[in-house]
């Protein structure tokens, strides 16, 4: 029996328990001290009210870990990457009704979290989100604290170090975030690429000495003011991130020529981003439950990308980019009689990029993209058992590339949801969505990059707008000691973006086409069992099927399973999780085979000091990721053995110093990575 099977059997048999960018500045929900006397997870009309137990709070050190400890059926938590996934998609994060960042949720103090509202049918101000996790926290008006935390990896260089400070005085809150992170895993790769020209060329490549390193640093500050009626916040800062992906030693063989060409390859690749950012927020509550909310989020990014591939000659990509991003969002909420609601939302996205391509194929690209969205959300309730949501809207997209005519798309949007709760423990939900999207910025351009002696990558500025269609069904059961969820959904996308490969004498041109139809079916069964408050188990199993036709032709079906459990014992906790190997389809064409993985962790927490020891894939060294990509005129097969997927351990220590009255922990700050239109 191989190692993966032995570990799976051990995990099942062991009595071991296994296991975003703003301040919280909107009007808080003022609650008295919660005394739990009923269900810990209670179904409301449009959301699930989740009250954590004292032990779940004690053995969590972030908002993500708290939700993971609560083990909600159908909800998957990746605390390391700050992602909460639901049957409807990735959940948007909020604190007291105000949109929050990954860093903010990462540093929420669980003892300050009264409850978590999980909106699986978002309405009103959440109407434009697929799903919502809204953390209801205590609000304080004086005092502060400073926290330092450090995580250090064992097995390869990985670290995350942060300092956070917060002070509250009356209606004002001041926050400071600063920190850095580093990661440097070793990777071994092998790949075979077939260029199917009139005279086919095969490229066989291997790298056995790599330097894959990423470093990030940030410093940010904010000031906010909160009253019963009005809340505002101003935040600004700067982030710097650098990465390199170098092949210091490798071999390369081309066959198909008169004689094989053999090279010792060397690849030097550098990415750097310097990103100052600014965020403004305003919320006003009026009499009668009406409210107005506005936000402006923007940043400027200076992106540089350099890649030098040395075979018998050098193939150079050298790009400098100036990128500007602005997002304005406003919504007005109007309560109607009998607990009905009407919400108007206006959203504007503006993206401007100017790219200077140097190296093998010099050019200058300028791209301006604007998208305006308007929605009306109407929610109708019939008591606590029935609810209907109707959300019509429109989208207007315009983008212009220098030297090309402006492209515009005007499209309707529509979303409707229906919920029926025959009993307080049950809910049947039906969804239907009609939407649209547009090509990504790094494909809509006229740039050209010489990748190697055969392949040339080229953008396509004339692709069509995509239409999305998606019905879904969810049935949930929630009881005192166990809960279950069954979810089925279907997604159809017309004019999806796919890679196409065109012959050009002895070259192959890799460009993009929107003449593709994409379909995905998903079935998920999730169950949790909590026999006692000290021991919880969760199991997820599902099936996914992909079908792509048109410019790309792919079929892929995959079953998967995941299990986690945790056990609490005083100041200590133990947790473990395991996930089967699975397949996935990326970008309509690329199949990725992910390996089996598991992790074990132990944690000690007392007062303001905590220590967490985590191991992943202990005693495993042969885990590999496999990739395949098959298209007319082109085929790629590769495998990668990385320290990211094999034995690894880490130790994290966190300590906080409170002064004055204790306050909710200030969030560490981390915005999303800067977008880029660079063709890579």
XYZ file of C-alpha atoms in Angstrom:
680
model
C 0.000 0.000 0.000
C 1.471 3.391 -0.972
C 2.092 6.233 1.434
C -0.981 8.256 0.396
C -3.329 5.337 1.100
C -1.661 4.594 4.445
C -2.089 8.208 5.529
C -5.749 8.281 4.395
C -6.518 5.144 6.413
C -4.687 6.542 9.446
C -6.600 9.818 9.324
C -9.952 8.020 9.112
C -9.116 5.620 11.956
C -7.424 7.983 14.409
C -9.538 9.493 17.205
C -7.633 12.659 16.290
C -9.549 15.524 15.543
C -8.594 17.202 12.284
C -9.420 20.211 11.272
C -9.620 42.411 1.768
C -9.117 45.948 1.966
C -10.950 48.192 4.409
C -11.470 49.013 8.034
C -14.672 47.962 9.699
C -16.156 51.413 9.550
C -19.862 51.072 8.847
C -22.417 51.473 11.575
C -21.909 48.630 14.029
C -24.566 46.308 15.342
C -24.726 46.983 19.073
C -25.532 43.774 20.905
C -25.523 42.884 24.550
C -23.309 40.066 25.768
C -24.480 36.930 23.989
C -25.690 34.058 26.166
C -26.043 30.959 24.039
C -29.162 29.045 24.968
C -30.325 27.734 21.598
C -29.011 26.506 18.288
C -25.449 27.531 17.441
C -26.328 27.582 13.730
C -29.793 28.942 12.988
C -31.444 29.394 9.596
C -33.005 32.800 8.985
C -34.896 33.796 5.842
C -31.909 34.942 3.755
C -28.921 34.010 5.899
C -27.588 31.576 8.495
C -26.871 32.986 11.947
C -23.724 31.299 13.331
C -22.740 31.709 16.987
C -19.299 30.263 17.836
C -18.756 28.343 21.054
C -16.205 29.580 23.626
C -13.803 26.789 22.633
C -14.103 27.601 18.954
C -13.225 31.212 19.808
C -10.355 30.299 22.120
C -8.616 28.082 19.565
C -8.945 30.441 16.627
C -6.604 33.339 15.916
C -8.380 34.943 12.969
C -11.810 35.312 11.456
C -10.941 32.636 8.919
C -9.929 30.121 11.572
C -13.106 30.824 13.522
C -15.327 30.020 10.512
C -13.237 26.905 9.877
C -13.712 25.798 13.499
C -17.489 26.273 13.183
C -17.492 23.803 10.246
C -20.459 25.087 8.254
C -21.805 22.586 5.737
C -20.761 23.480 2.197
C -18.313 26.169 3.342
C -14.610 25.578 2.714
C -11.983 27.790 4.376
C -8.426 28.309 3.123
C -7.033 30.319 6.031
C -3.534 30.491 4.510
C -4.719 32.278 1.371
C -7.656 34.069 2.974
C -10.433 32.496 0.891
C -13.869 31.257 1.985
C -15.586 29.201 -0.720
C -19.326 28.468 -0.784
C -21.535 26.579 -3.265
C -22.322 29.934 -4.924
C -18.650 30.948 -5.189
C -16.078 32.858 -3.135
C -17.664 34.771 -0.256
C -17.202 38.530 0.070
C -16.005 39.542 3.537
C -17.685 42.140 5.773
C -17.356 43.409 9.338
C -20.485 44.939 10.860
C -21.850 45.401 7.355
C -18.769 47.111 5.899
C -16.643 45.391 3.273
C -13.422 44.021 4.753
C -10.057 42.818 3.476
C -8.261 39.511 3.798
C -5.800 41.075 6.234
C -8.606 42.535 8.317
C -10.310 39.168 8.724
C -6.928 37.509 9.300
C -6.325 39.670 12.360
C -9.813 39.807 13.838
C -9.689 38.761 17.472
C -12.193 35.881 17.806
C -13.122 36.851 21.381
C -14.494 40.116 19.950
C -16.648 38.307 17.355
C -20.203 37.937 18.651
C -21.474 35.954 15.680
C -21.074 35.441 11.951
C -23.868 36.010 9.450
C -23.508 33.744 6.422
C -25.627 35.127 3.579
C -26.161 32.331 1.086
C -28.885 34.488 -0.549
C -27.399 38.026 -0.497
C -29.896 40.891 -0.792
C -29.955 44.632 -0.221
C -26.473 46.108 0.182
C -25.007 42.630 -0.443
C -26.989 42.159 -3.652
C -23.950 42.173 -5.962
C -22.086 39.486 -4.010
C -22.276 35.751 -4.686
C -22.146 34.985 -0.960
C -21.291 36.997 2.167
C -19.567 36.381 5.500
C -20.470 39.278 7.791
C -18.621 39.302 11.128
C -20.545 41.036 13.918
C -17.951 42.358 16.386
C -17.957 44.393 19.569
C -17.178 48.093 19.149
C -14.989 49.944 21.641
C -14.446 53.647 22.114
C -11.154 53.866 24.035
C -7.845 52.091 24.378
C -5.663 50.256 21.964
C -3.210 47.475 21.435
C -0.106 46.506 19.490
C 0.467 43.029 18.129
C 3.487 41.327 16.661
C 3.357 37.967 14.909
C 5.923 35.895 13.074
C 5.593 32.690 11.073
C 8.720 30.778 10.069
C 8.803 27.735 7.829
C 10.989 24.644 8.162
C 11.868 22.745 4.982
C 12.287 25.780 2.752
C 12.451 29.537 3.248
C 8.993 30.859 4.073
C 8.176 33.635 6.485
C 5.486 36.166 7.315
C 6.162 38.970 9.817
C 3.733 41.704 10.836
C 3.248 44.526 13.293
C -0.202 46.010 13.839
C -1.248 48.854 16.094
C -4.632 50.376 16.834
C -5.972 53.117 19.058
C -9.593 54.126 19.663
C -10.659 57.420 21.185
C -14.327 58.275 21.303
C -15.748 58.041 17.793
C -12.301 57.898 16.149
C -10.108 54.911 15.259
C -6.511 55.089 14.042
C -4.782 52.052 12.523
C -1.262 51.263 11.382
C -0.144 48.151 9.483
C 3.346 47.159 8.414
C 4.997 43.878 7.546
C 6.882 41.720 5.093
C 6.772 38.189 3.715
C 9.175 35.942 1.837
C 8.908 32.573 0.101
C 11.616 30.627 -1.721
C 10.645 26.989 -2.543
C 12.724 24.756 -4.788
C 11.087 23.344 -7.901
C 12.007 20.606 -10.377
C 10.197 20.562 -13.730
C 10.057 18.451 -16.875
C 8.008 19.249 -19.974
C 7.479 18.172 -23.570
C 6.052 20.591 -26.154
C 5.044 19.606 -29.691
C 4.794 22.318 -32.339
C 2.732 20.634 -35.056
C 3.980 22.500 -38.128
C 4.424 21.020 -41.609
C 7.683 19.673 -40.169
C 6.782 18.961 -36.508
C 9.189 20.248 -33.857
C 9.441 18.692 -30.379
C 10.846 20.670 -27.456
C 11.956 18.724 -24.357
C 12.895 20.803 -21.361
C 14.010 20.091 -17.787
C 15.163 22.342 -14.969
C 17.011 21.006 -11.958
C 18.379 24.150 -10.304
C 15.726 26.835 -9.817
C 15.384 30.005 -7.797
C 11.722 30.847 -7.257
C 11.472 33.677 -4.749
C 8.765 36.202 -3.839
C 9.128 39.091 -1.382
C 6.414 41.513 -0.284
C 6.439 44.599 1.953
C 3.695 47.003 2.954
C 2.927 49.973 5.203
C -0.528 51.533 5.526
C -2.482 53.765 7.858
C -6.105 54.777 8.252
C -8.334 57.068 10.267
C -12.078 56.599 10.654
C -14.965 58.161 12.527
C -18.137 56.372 13.531
C -21.350 57.797 14.965
C -24.856 56.424 15.168
C -25.808 58.080 11.875
C -22.588 58.624 9.926
C -19.377 56.763 9.287
C -16.392 57.792 7.191
C -12.897 56.443 6.653
C -9.716 57.481 4.859
C -6.892 55.027 4.238
C -3.671 55.197 2.238
C -0.406 53.348 1.902
C 2.133 51.728 -0.351
C 3.060 48.134 -1.183
C 6.150 46.788 -2.914
C 6.368 43.229 -4.242
C 9.163 41.535 -6.162
C 9.494 38.026 -7.519
C 11.904 35.995 -9.566
C 11.510 32.668 -11.350
C 14.974 31.671 -12.535
C 16.212 28.469 -14.110
C 19.904 28.471 -13.268
C 20.640 25.049 -14.735
C 18.573 23.104 -17.214
C 18.657 21.192 -20.462
C 16.780 21.771 -23.693
C 16.517 19.543 -26.749
C 14.798 20.381 -30.052
C 14.099 17.464 -32.392
C 12.616 17.653 -35.866
C 15.414 19.653 -37.428
C 18.059 18.095 -39.646
C 19.966 17.301 -36.464
C 18.826 17.598 -32.825
C 19.619 20.928 -31.161
C 20.877 20.560 -27.597
C 21.326 23.511 -25.228
C 22.065 24.150 -21.580
C 19.309 26.676 -20.905
C 19.258 29.625 -18.559
C 16.086 31.640 -17.810
C 16.033 34.837 -15.750
C 12.553 36.219 -14.981
C 11.789 39.264 -12.815
C 8.521 40.913 -11.717
C 8.243 44.055 -9.618
C 5.273 46.189 -8.537
C 5.258 49.459 -6.614
C 1.678 50.326 -5.680
C 0.486 53.371 -3.722
C -3.247 53.188 -2.938
C -6.093 55.302 -1.550
C -9.504 54.300 -0.191
C -12.442 56.547 0.806
C -15.652 55.356 2.467
C -18.854 57.113 3.559
C -22.075 55.744 5.056
C -25.156 57.696 6.137
C -28.200 56.220 7.905
C -31.505 58.082 7.671
C -34.784 57.803 9.526
C -37.029 54.940 8.586
C -34.152 52.528 7.900
C -32.963 54.249 4.706
C -29.217 54.369 4.096
C -26.694 55.636 1.553
C -23.263 54.046 1.121
C -20.429 55.257 -1.132
C -16.848 54.096 -1.622
C -13.948 55.032 -3.871
C -11.060 52.610 -4.188
C -8.054 53.410 -6.363
C -4.399 52.719 -6.883
C -1.532 53.398 -9.237
C 0.877 50.574 -10.007
C 4.268 50.723 -11.629
C 4.790 47.202 -12.988
C 7.988 45.925 -14.561
C 8.467 42.519 -16.163
C 11.713 41.145 -17.584
C 12.384 37.700 -18.980
C 15.610 36.584 -20.627
C 15.697 33.071 -22.094
C 19.106 31.976 -23.334
C 19.311 29.092 -25.816
C 21.756 29.507 -28.687
C 20.596 33.124 -28.656
C 18.631 35.300 -26.248
C 14.852 35.801 -26.333
C 14.082 38.924 -24.317
C 10.846 40.349 -22.905
C 11.235 43.739 -21.219
C 8.050 45.618 -20.286
C 7.357 48.713 -18.189
C 3.735 49.453 -17.328
C 1.873 52.368 -15.750
C -1.472 51.097 -14.494
C -4.312 53.100 -12.907
C -7.365 51.525 -11.280
C -10.479 53.275 -9.926
C -13.669 51.723 -8.560
C -16.664 53.787 -7.429
C -19.607 52.069 -5.750
C -22.761 53.610 -4.348
C -25.976 52.027 -3.109
C -29.210 53.404 -1.675
C -31.384 51.116 0.460
C -35.101 51.790 0.860
C -37.161 49.639 3.266
C -40.702 48.846 2.151
C -43.728 47.710 4.188
C -43.967 44.121 5.451
C -40.160 43.634 5.664
C -39.679 44.077 1.917
C -36.713 46.019 0.535
C -35.646 47.959 -2.532
C -31.980 48.720 -3.266
C -30.416 50.768 -6.081
C -26.737 50.206 -6.936
C -24.402 52.054 -9.296
C -20.878 50.716 -9.891
C -18.125 52.093 -12.103
C -14.757 50.491 -12.977
C -12.040 52.456 -14.774
C -8.731 50.875 -15.797
C -5.985 52.622 -17.757
C -2.707 50.978 -18.727
C 0.255 52.101 -20.776
C 2.786 49.402 -21.622
C 6.184 49.906 -23.187
C 7.448 46.646 -24.702
C 11.160 46.474 -25.367
C 13.460 43.569 -26.037
C 12.811 41.213 -28.977
C 9.491 42.829 -30.095
C 9.337 46.551 -29.152
C 5.946 48.312 -29.140
C 3.866 50.818 -27.173
C 0.378 49.841 -25.993
C -2.263 52.078 -24.411
C -5.534 50.559 -23.197
C -8.486 52.259 -21.510
C -11.349 50.170 -20.131
C -14.560 51.423 -18.525
C -17.502 49.395 -17.220
C -20.677 50.847 -15.717
C -23.228 48.698 -13.870
C -26.688 49.599 -12.575
C -28.901 47.248 -10.552
C -32.286 47.381 -8.849
C -32.789 44.762 -6.146
C -36.320 43.996 -4.939
C -36.850 41.576 -2.054
C -40.296 40.225 -1.192
C -40.920 38.173 1.973
C -43.909 36.137 3.088
C -43.290 35.602 6.786
C -40.235 33.506 7.643
C -40.850 30.720 5.142
C -40.875 32.284 1.676
C -38.672 34.879 0.004
C -38.329 36.044 -3.597
C -35.536 38.264 -4.924
C -35.631 39.912 -8.356
C -32.552 41.837 -9.481
C -32.607 43.346 -13.006
C -29.686 45.420 -14.221
C -27.637 46.627 -17.166
C -23.939 46.707 -18.023
C -22.153 49.082 -20.382
C -18.576 48.210 -21.298
C -16.226 50.280 -23.443
C -12.551 49.729 -24.119
C -10.167 51.315 -26.577
C -6.701 50.267 -27.605
C -4.476 52.895 -29.199
C -4.686 52.584 -32.975
C -7.946 50.616 -32.828
C -11.596 51.616 -32.861
C -13.424 51.749 -29.546
C -15.286 48.555 -28.653
C -18.583 48.886 -26.752
C -20.969 46.317 -25.308
C -24.386 47.034 -23.785
C -25.875 43.982 -22.081
C -28.768 43.186 -19.729
C -28.176 41.510 -16.404
C -30.674 39.576 -14.350
C -30.591 37.577 -11.156
C -33.433 35.970 -9.254
C -33.567 33.799 -6.108
C -36.348 31.928 -4.363
C -36.221 30.392 -0.884
C -38.693 28.105 0.896
C -38.197 27.005 4.491
C -40.832 24.369 5.353
C -39.304 24.104 8.853
C -36.713 26.051 10.789
C -34.128 23.311 10.150
C -34.639 23.170 6.377
C -34.312 25.422 3.339
C -34.743 24.881 -0.390
C -33.182 27.578 -2.580
C -33.413 28.147 -6.332
C -31.135 30.545 -8.250
C -30.926 31.866 -11.787
C -28.388 34.386 -13.118
C -27.789 36.072 -16.478
C -24.635 38.143 -16.764
C -21.749 39.143 -18.951
C -18.006 39.604 -18.757
C -15.217 40.841 -21.006
C -11.751 39.687 -22.085
C -8.938 40.062 -19.564
C -6.634 43.032 -20.003
C -3.530 40.976 -20.755
C -5.201 39.420 -23.835
C -6.865 42.507 -25.357
C -3.797 44.165 -26.894
C -1.724 44.196 -30.047
C 1.581 43.327 -28.384
C 3.840 40.497 -29.555
C 6.409 38.473 -27.629
C 8.950 35.983 -29.000
C 8.866 33.073 -26.515
C 11.433 30.759 -28.129
C 12.757 29.915 -31.604
C 9.294 28.655 -32.717
C 6.543 30.204 -30.598
C 5.346 33.837 -30.818
C 2.641 35.140 -28.430
C 0.326 37.868 -29.715
C -2.718 39.644 -28.212
C -6.102 40.061 -29.896
C -7.924 43.417 -29.505
C -11.134 42.350 -31.316
C -12.676 39.675 -29.090
C -16.383 39.573 -28.223
C -18.160 40.147 -24.935
C -19.073 36.969 -23.030
C -22.565 36.021 -21.822
C -22.995 33.889 -18.695
C -26.001 31.803 -17.730
C -26.317 29.868 -14.466
C -29.192 28.063 -12.725
C -28.534 26.436 -9.324
C -30.309 24.562 -6.522
C -29.369 24.117 -2.856
C -31.029 22.138 -0.065
C -29.818 22.480 3.534
C -30.540 20.793 6.862
C -29.356 22.175 10.213
C -29.800 20.298 13.484
C -28.114 20.568 16.864
C -25.347 18.008 16.310
C -25.261 17.598 12.555
C -26.019 19.458 9.358
C -25.942 18.693 5.644
C -26.036 20.465 2.305
C -26.767 19.282 -1.221
C -25.938 21.686 -4.029
C -26.185 21.401 -7.810
C -25.361 24.136 -10.304
C -24.750 24.625 -14.002
C -22.778 27.398 -15.713
C -22.751 28.271 -19.402
C -20.519 30.903 -20.998
C -20.592 31.985 -24.600
C -17.591 33.736 -26.180
C -15.196 32.352 -23.586
C -11.509 33.142 -24.152
C -9.287 30.350 -25.470
C -5.744 30.067 -26.803
C -5.402 29.334 -30.505
C -2.216 28.401 -32.387
C -1.803 29.466 -36.004
C 0.880 28.288 -38.410
C 3.101 30.932 -39.975
C 5.763 29.208 -42.092
C 8.297 27.886 -39.551
C 6.680 29.749 -36.637
C 3.621 29.130 -34.488
C 1.534 32.145 -33.448
C -0.198 31.845 -30.065
C -3.115 34.302 -29.932
C -6.616 34.359 -28.413
C -10.148 33.696 -29.651
C -13.584 34.316 -28.119
C -15.267 31.747 -30.397
C -15.610 29.268 -27.520
C -18.489 27.835 -25.488
C -17.817 26.763 -21.910
C -20.059 24.559 -19.711
C -19.548 23.403 -16.151
C -21.716 21.162 -13.930
C -21.095 20.796 -10.195
C -22.615 18.531 -7.559
C -21.625 18.912 -3.885
C -22.644 16.940 -0.778
C -21.360 18.263 2.531
C -22.043 17.066 6.083
C -20.820 18.015 9.544
C -21.074 16.098 12.820
C -20.526 17.635 16.240
C -21.145 14.882 18.820
C -19.611 16.986 21.622
C -18.375 20.557 21.814
C -14.750 19.345 21.987
C -14.817 17.257 18.813
C -16.089 18.207 15.338
C -15.876 16.394 11.984
C -16.694 17.618 8.486
C -16.815 15.747 5.183
C -17.210 17.100 1.635
C -17.576 15.129 -1.554
C -18.431 16.222 -5.047
C -18.297 15.785 -8.786
C -17.397 18.328 -11.468
C -17.738 18.059 -15.231
C -16.388 20.487 -17.826
C -17.268 20.683 -21.528
C -15.597 23.194 -23.875
C -16.378 23.436 -27.605
C -15.540 25.795 -30.459
C -12.034 27.260 -30.611
C -11.110 24.769 -27.867
C -12.327 21.192 -27.397
C -12.066 19.722 -23.870
C -13.972 17.233 -21.702
C -13.085 16.597 -18.072
C -14.885 14.877 -15.194
C -13.586 14.560 -11.655
C -14.700 13.255 -8.247
C -13.117 14.584 -5.063
C -13.439 14.280 -1.286
C -12.182 16.265 1.661
C -12.277 15.593 5.408
C -11.341 17.677 8.429
C -11.731 17.407 12.188
C -10.606 19.223 15.307
C -10.319 18.505 19.002
C -10.129 21.033 21.850
C -8.513 20.340 25.217
C -8.036 23.300 27.540
C -5.292 25.567 26.223
C -4.459 23.022 23.528
C -6.085 22.004 20.272
C -5.303 19.427 17.614
C -6.514 19.478 14.038
C -6.047 17.551 10.824
C -7.391 17.578 7.283
C -6.978 15.538 4.129
C -7.916 16.027 0.473
C -7.915 13.455 -2.291
C -6.049 13.970 -5.536
C -8.178 15.774 -8.097
C -8.246 17.244 -11.597
C -9.151 20.766 -12.613
C -9.602 22.721 -15.840
C -7.940 26.139 -16.039
C -8.654 28.682 -18.753
C -10.901 26.383 -20.843
C -7.985 24.219 -22.015
C -5.305 23.442 -19.446
C -5.844 20.317 -17.346
C -4.104 20.262 -13.964
C -3.758 17.158 -11.781
C -3.364 18.107 -8.111
C -1.830 15.585 -5.674
C -3.228 14.138 -2.454
C -2.376 16.308 0.534
C -2.941 16.403 4.277
C -1.915 18.491 7.250
C -1.649 18.175 11.023
C -1.385 21.018 13.500
C -1.192 21.651 17.221
C -1.819 24.932 18.987
C -1.318 26.352 22.461
C -3.032 29.568 23.431
C -3.057 31.330 26.767
C -3.915 34.954 27.347
C -2.310 37.165 24.703
C 0.315 34.608 23.648
C -0.226 31.802 21.164
C 2.016 29.260 19.440
C 0.902 27.179 16.455
C 2.905 24.299 14.940
C 1.722 23.040 11.542
C 2.972 20.195 9.355
C 1.870 19.512 5.785
C 2.370 16.279 3.845
C 4.743 14.957 6.494
C 7.089 12.185 5.186
C 6.031 12.846 1.573
C 8.583 13.929 -1.048
C 7.200 12.642 -4.348
C 4.060 14.762 -4.733
C 3.908 16.319 -8.182
C 1.556 18.465 -10.238
C 0.910 17.448 -13.834
C -0.263 19.745 -16.613
C -1.504 19.025 -20.097
C -2.632 21.342 -22.877
C -3.846 20.018 -26.223
C -4.907 22.250 -29.122
C -4.731 22.126 -32.916
C -1.082 22.617 -33.942
C 0.132 22.538 -30.315
C 0.531 20.081 -27.418
C 2.118 20.460 -23.996
C 2.731 17.916 -21.214
C 4.608 18.730 -18.035
C 5.171 17.791 -14.419
C 6.436 19.815 -11.487
C 7.808 18.632 -8.144
C 7.741 21.526 -5.692
C 8.497 21.948 -2.015
C 5.095 23.665 -1.850
C 3.385 20.263 -2.270
C 5.680 18.107 -0.126
C 6.902 17.880 3.464
C 6.766 21.223 5.205
C 6.438 22.525 8.762
C 5.989 25.963 10.264
C 5.905 27.660 13.648
C 3.880 30.788 14.283
C 4.121 32.943 17.418
C 1.795 35.858 18.104
C 1.752 38.270 21.046
C -0.408 41.319 21.654
C -0.046 44.079 24.227
C -3.273 45.828 25.257
C -3.323 49.307 26.727
C -6.268 51.249 28.011
C -9.540 49.423 27.544
C -9.312 46.346 25.370
C -10.388 46.954 21.786
C -11.016 44.866 18.742
C -7.775 43.954 17.065
C -6.648 46.241 14.275
C -6.532 44.543 10.904
C -3.357 43.872 9.060
C -3.729 45.395 5.626
C -3.358 43.583 2.341
C -4.992 44.606 -0.899
C -5.435 42.437 -3.940
C -2.459 42.096 -6.229
C -2.260 44.883 -8.790
C -3.816 44.041 -12.118
C -1.710 44.205 -15.246
C -2.273 44.151 -18.989
C 1.248 42.856 -19.737
C 1.329 40.018 -22.257
C 3.535 37.305 -20.691
